Coordinates of C-alpha atoms and ligand atoms in Angstrom, one line a residue:
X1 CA 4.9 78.6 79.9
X2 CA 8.3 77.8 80.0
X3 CA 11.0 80.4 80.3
X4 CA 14.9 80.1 79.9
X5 CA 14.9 82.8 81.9
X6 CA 13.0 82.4 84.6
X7 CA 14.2 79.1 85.7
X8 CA 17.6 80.6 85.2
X9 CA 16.6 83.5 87.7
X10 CA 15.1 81.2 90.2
X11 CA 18.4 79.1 89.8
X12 CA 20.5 82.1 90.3
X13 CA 18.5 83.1 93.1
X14 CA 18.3 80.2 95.2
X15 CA 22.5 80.0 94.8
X16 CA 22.9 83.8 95.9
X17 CA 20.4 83.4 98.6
X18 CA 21.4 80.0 99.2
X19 CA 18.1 78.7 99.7
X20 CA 16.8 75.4 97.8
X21 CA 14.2 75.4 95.3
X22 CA 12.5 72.2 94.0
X23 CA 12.9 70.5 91.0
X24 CA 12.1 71.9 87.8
X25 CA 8.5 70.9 87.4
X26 CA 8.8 70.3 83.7
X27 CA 11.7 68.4 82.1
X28 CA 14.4 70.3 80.0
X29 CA 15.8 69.2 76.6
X30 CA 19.6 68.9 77.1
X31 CA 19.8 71.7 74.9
X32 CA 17.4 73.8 76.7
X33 CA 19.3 73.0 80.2
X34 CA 22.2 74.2 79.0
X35 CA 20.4 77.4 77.9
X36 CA 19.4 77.6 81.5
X37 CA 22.9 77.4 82.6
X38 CA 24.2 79.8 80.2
X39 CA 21.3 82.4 80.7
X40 CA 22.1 82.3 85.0
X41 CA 25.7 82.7 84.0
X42 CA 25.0 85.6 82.3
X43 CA 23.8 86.9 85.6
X44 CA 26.6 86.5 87.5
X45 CA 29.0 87.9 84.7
X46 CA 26.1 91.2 84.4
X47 CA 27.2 91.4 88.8
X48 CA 30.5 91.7 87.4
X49 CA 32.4 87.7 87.9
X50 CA 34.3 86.2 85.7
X51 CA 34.6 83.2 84.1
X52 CA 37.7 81.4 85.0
X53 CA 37.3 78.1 83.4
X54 CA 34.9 75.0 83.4
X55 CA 34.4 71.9 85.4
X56 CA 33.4 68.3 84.2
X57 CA 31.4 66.0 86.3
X58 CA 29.9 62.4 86.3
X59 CA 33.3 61.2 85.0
X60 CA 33.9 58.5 87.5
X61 CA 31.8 55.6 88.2
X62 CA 31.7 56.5 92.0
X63 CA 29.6 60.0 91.4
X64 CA 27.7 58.5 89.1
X65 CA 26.6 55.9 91.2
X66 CA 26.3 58.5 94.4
X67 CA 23.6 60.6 92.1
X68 CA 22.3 58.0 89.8
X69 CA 23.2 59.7 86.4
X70 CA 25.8 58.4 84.0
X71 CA 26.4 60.8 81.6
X72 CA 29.6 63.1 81.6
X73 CA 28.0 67.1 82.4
X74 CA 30.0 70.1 82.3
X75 CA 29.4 73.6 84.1
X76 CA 31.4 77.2 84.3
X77 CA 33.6 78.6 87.2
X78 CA 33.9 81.9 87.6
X79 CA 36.1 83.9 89.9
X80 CA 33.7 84.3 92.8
X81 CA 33.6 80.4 93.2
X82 CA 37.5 80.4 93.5
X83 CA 38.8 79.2 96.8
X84 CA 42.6 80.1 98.3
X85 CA 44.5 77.4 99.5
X86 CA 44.6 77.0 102.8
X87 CA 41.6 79.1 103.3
X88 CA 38.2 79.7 104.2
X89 CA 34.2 79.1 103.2
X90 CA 31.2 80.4 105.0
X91 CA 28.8 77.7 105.7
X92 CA 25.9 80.0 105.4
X93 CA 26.2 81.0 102.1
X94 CA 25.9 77.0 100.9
X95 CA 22.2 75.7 100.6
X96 CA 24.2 72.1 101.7
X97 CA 27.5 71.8 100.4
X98 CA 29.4 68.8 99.8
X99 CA 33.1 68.3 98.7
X100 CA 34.5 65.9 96.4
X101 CA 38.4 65.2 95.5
X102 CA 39.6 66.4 92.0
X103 CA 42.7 67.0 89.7
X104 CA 42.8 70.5 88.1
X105 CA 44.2 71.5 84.7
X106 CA 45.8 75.0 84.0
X107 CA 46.0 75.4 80.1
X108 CA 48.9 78.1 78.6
X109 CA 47.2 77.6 75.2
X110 CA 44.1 77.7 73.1
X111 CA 42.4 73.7 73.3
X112 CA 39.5 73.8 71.1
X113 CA 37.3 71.0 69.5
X114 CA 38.4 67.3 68.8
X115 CA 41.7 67.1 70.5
X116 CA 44.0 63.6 71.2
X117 CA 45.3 63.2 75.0
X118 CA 48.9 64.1 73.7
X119 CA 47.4 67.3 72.3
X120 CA 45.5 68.5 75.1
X121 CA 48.4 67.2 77.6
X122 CA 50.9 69.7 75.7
X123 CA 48.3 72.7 76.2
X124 CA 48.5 72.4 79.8
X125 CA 50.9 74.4 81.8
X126 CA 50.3 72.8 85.3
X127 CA 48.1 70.6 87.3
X128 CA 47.3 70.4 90.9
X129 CA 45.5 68.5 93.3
X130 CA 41.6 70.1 94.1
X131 CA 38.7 70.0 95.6
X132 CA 35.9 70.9 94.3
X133 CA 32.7 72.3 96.7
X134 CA 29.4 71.6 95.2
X135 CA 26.1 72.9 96.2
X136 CA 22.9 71.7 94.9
X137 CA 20.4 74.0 94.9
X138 CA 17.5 71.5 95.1
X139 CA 15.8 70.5 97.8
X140 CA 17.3 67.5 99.3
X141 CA 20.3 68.1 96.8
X142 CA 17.5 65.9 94.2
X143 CA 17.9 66.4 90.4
X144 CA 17.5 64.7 87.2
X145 CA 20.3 65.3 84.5
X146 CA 18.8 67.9 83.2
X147 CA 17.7 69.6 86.4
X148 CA 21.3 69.3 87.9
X149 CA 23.0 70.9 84.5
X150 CA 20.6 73.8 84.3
X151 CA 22.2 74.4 88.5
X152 CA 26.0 74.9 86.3
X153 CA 26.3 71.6 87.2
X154 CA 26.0 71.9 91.1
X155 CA 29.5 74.6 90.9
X156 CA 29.6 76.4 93.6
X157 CA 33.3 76.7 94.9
X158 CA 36.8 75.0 93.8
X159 CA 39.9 74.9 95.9
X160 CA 43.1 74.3 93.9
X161 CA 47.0 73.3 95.1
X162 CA 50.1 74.4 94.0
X163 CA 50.4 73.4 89.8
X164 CA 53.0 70.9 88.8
X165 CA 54.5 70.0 86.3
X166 CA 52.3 68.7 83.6
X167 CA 55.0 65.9 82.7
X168 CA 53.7 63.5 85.5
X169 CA 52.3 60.2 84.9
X170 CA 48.7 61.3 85.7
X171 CA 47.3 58.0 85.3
X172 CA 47.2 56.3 88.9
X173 CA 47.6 58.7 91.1
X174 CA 46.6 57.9 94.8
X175 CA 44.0 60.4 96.5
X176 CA 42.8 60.4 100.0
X177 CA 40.1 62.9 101.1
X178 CA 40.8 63.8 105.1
X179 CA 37.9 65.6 107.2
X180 CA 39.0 66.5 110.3
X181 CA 42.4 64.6 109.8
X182 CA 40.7 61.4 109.3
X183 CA 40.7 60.0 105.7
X184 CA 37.1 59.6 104.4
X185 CA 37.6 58.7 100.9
X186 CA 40.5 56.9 99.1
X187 CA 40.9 56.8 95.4
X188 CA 42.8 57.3 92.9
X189 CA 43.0 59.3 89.5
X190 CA 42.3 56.3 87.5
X191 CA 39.3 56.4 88.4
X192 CA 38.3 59.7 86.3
X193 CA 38.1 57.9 83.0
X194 CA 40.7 56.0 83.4
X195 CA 42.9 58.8 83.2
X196 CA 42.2 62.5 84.2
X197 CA 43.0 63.7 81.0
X198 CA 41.1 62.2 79.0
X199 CA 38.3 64.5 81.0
X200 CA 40.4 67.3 79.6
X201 CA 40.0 66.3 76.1
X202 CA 36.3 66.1 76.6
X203 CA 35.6 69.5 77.8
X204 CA 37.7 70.6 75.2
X205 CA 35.3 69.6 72.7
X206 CA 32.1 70.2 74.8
X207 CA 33.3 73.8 75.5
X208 CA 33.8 74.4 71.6
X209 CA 30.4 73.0 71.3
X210 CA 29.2 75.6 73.0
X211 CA 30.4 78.6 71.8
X212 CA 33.0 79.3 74.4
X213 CA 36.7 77.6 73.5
X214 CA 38.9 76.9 76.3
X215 CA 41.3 79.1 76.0
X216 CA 44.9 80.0 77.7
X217 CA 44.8 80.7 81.3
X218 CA 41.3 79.0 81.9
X219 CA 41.5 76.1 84.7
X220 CA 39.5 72.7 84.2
X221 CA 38.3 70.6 86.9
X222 CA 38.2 66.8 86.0
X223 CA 35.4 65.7 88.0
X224 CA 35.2 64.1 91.4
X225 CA 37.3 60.6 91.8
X226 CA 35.2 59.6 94.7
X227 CA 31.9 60.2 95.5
X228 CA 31.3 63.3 97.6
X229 CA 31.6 64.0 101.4
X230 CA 28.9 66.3 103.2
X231 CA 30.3 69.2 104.5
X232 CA 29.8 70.9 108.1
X233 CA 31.0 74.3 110.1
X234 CA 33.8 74.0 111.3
X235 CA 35.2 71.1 109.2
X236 CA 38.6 70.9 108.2
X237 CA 38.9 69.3 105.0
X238 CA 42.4 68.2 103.4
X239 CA 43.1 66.5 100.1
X240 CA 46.4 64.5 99.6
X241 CA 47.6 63.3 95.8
X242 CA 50.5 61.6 95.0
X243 CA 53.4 63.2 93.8
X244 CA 50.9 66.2 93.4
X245 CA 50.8 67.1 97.3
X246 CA 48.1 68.8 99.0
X247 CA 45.7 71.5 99.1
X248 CA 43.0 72.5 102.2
X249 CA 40.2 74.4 103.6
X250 CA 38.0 75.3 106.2
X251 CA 33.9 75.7 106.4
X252 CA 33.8 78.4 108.7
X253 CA 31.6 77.6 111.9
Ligands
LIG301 C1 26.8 67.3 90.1 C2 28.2 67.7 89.9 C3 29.1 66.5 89.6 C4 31.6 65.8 89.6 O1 32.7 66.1 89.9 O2 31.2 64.7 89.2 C5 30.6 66.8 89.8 C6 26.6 66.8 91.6 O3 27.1 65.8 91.9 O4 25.9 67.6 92.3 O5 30.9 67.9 90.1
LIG302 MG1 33.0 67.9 90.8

């Protein structure tokens, strides 16, 4: 029989063990996956994190070719999966993690529902170059949509740079994606929906949808520009935006 929370327990499980687990052997109804998600967030909020904002994926063509899925998903960050700049991440603690280069959104006010670009542009109080680590917790890093949004989406760490000023023309912004100092991906911003915002004024509406308003203070990832690079100990791995600048980490050997 199926259980929302059992799948979110063996979900939650594989992440804090950081051991994969197959795919779910029966499919979810969108609205059950989500469930999933919410129930193994409620797990990590009972061990005391907190959630710090969301992130959108599958909103450039170049993940959603790298995974085969082409609808926009959306999962939760909490405070645990936060990053410093310029810091650290211990490989072990990954079932296989990749990276990917984003653009993050700090809001200083409520965004709820059905929102235009110019209203969810004047919410946000900064936004930075990021990079977001995702970890699968499927074997083989495998999943149907549902599978991969009942795993919050793949979350597992984010890495954000100093905020800027929201004013900035976000709309073709260059990106390049160093590992090890050599660049491994090059993109630009236009390639999440044509402009990053516009990912922004999505999860507004999805986040209403489900019962959990962005509000002030939360941070939104946009979703990768590029497809995603595989990580590996001892990696060094830089992201560069224009007029944005930079933000870094290691994978700890
Ligand atoms: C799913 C998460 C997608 C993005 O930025 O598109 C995502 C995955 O690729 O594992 O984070
Ligand atoms: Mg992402």
């Amino acid at each position: 029989m199926f259980e929302v929370i059992d799948i979110a327990a063996r979900l939650d499980n594989a992440a804090r063990h950081a051991k994969a687990t197959p795919q779910l052997e029966q499919p979810l109804t969108l609205e059950d996956a989500y469930r999933v998600q919410a129930a193994s967030l409620g797990r990590r909020y009972q061990r005391g994190e907190n959630r710090v904002g969301i992130k959108m994926g599958f909103t450039s063509r170049a993940k959603m070719a790298q995974m085969g899925i082409d609808e926009m998903i959306w999962g939760r960050l909490t405070d645990q999966m936060l990053v410093e700049d310029g810091g650290s991440i211990d490989f072990a603690a990954y079932v296989h993690p990749r990276v990917e280069p984003e653009i993050a959104f700090l809001l200083k006010a409520p965004l709820a529902g059905r929102v235009t670009p110019a209203a969810a542009l004047a919410a946000v109080g900064g936004v930075a170059a990021a990079l977001e680590v995702i970890d699968s917790r499927y074997e083989n890093f495998k999943f149907s949509l549902t599978d991969v949004i009942a795993d919050n989406s793949s979350s597992s760490g984010f890495v954000v740079g100093p905020w800027s000023d929201p004013a900035l023309d976000l709309s073709n912004l260059g990106m390049i994606l160093e590992i090890d100092g050599e660049a491994r991906q090059i993109g630009s911003s236009a390639a999440i929906l044509g402009n990053p915002i516009r990912s922004l004024v999505a999860a507004a509406r999805l986040a209403e949808g489900a019962g959990e308003p962005l509000k002030a203070g939360d941070v939104v990832m946009a979703g990768g520009a590029t497809a995603a690079e595989h990580l590996s100990p001892g990696n060094h791995i830089r992201l560069v935006v224009q007029a944005l600048g930079r933000v870094e980490f290691r994978v700890r050997p």
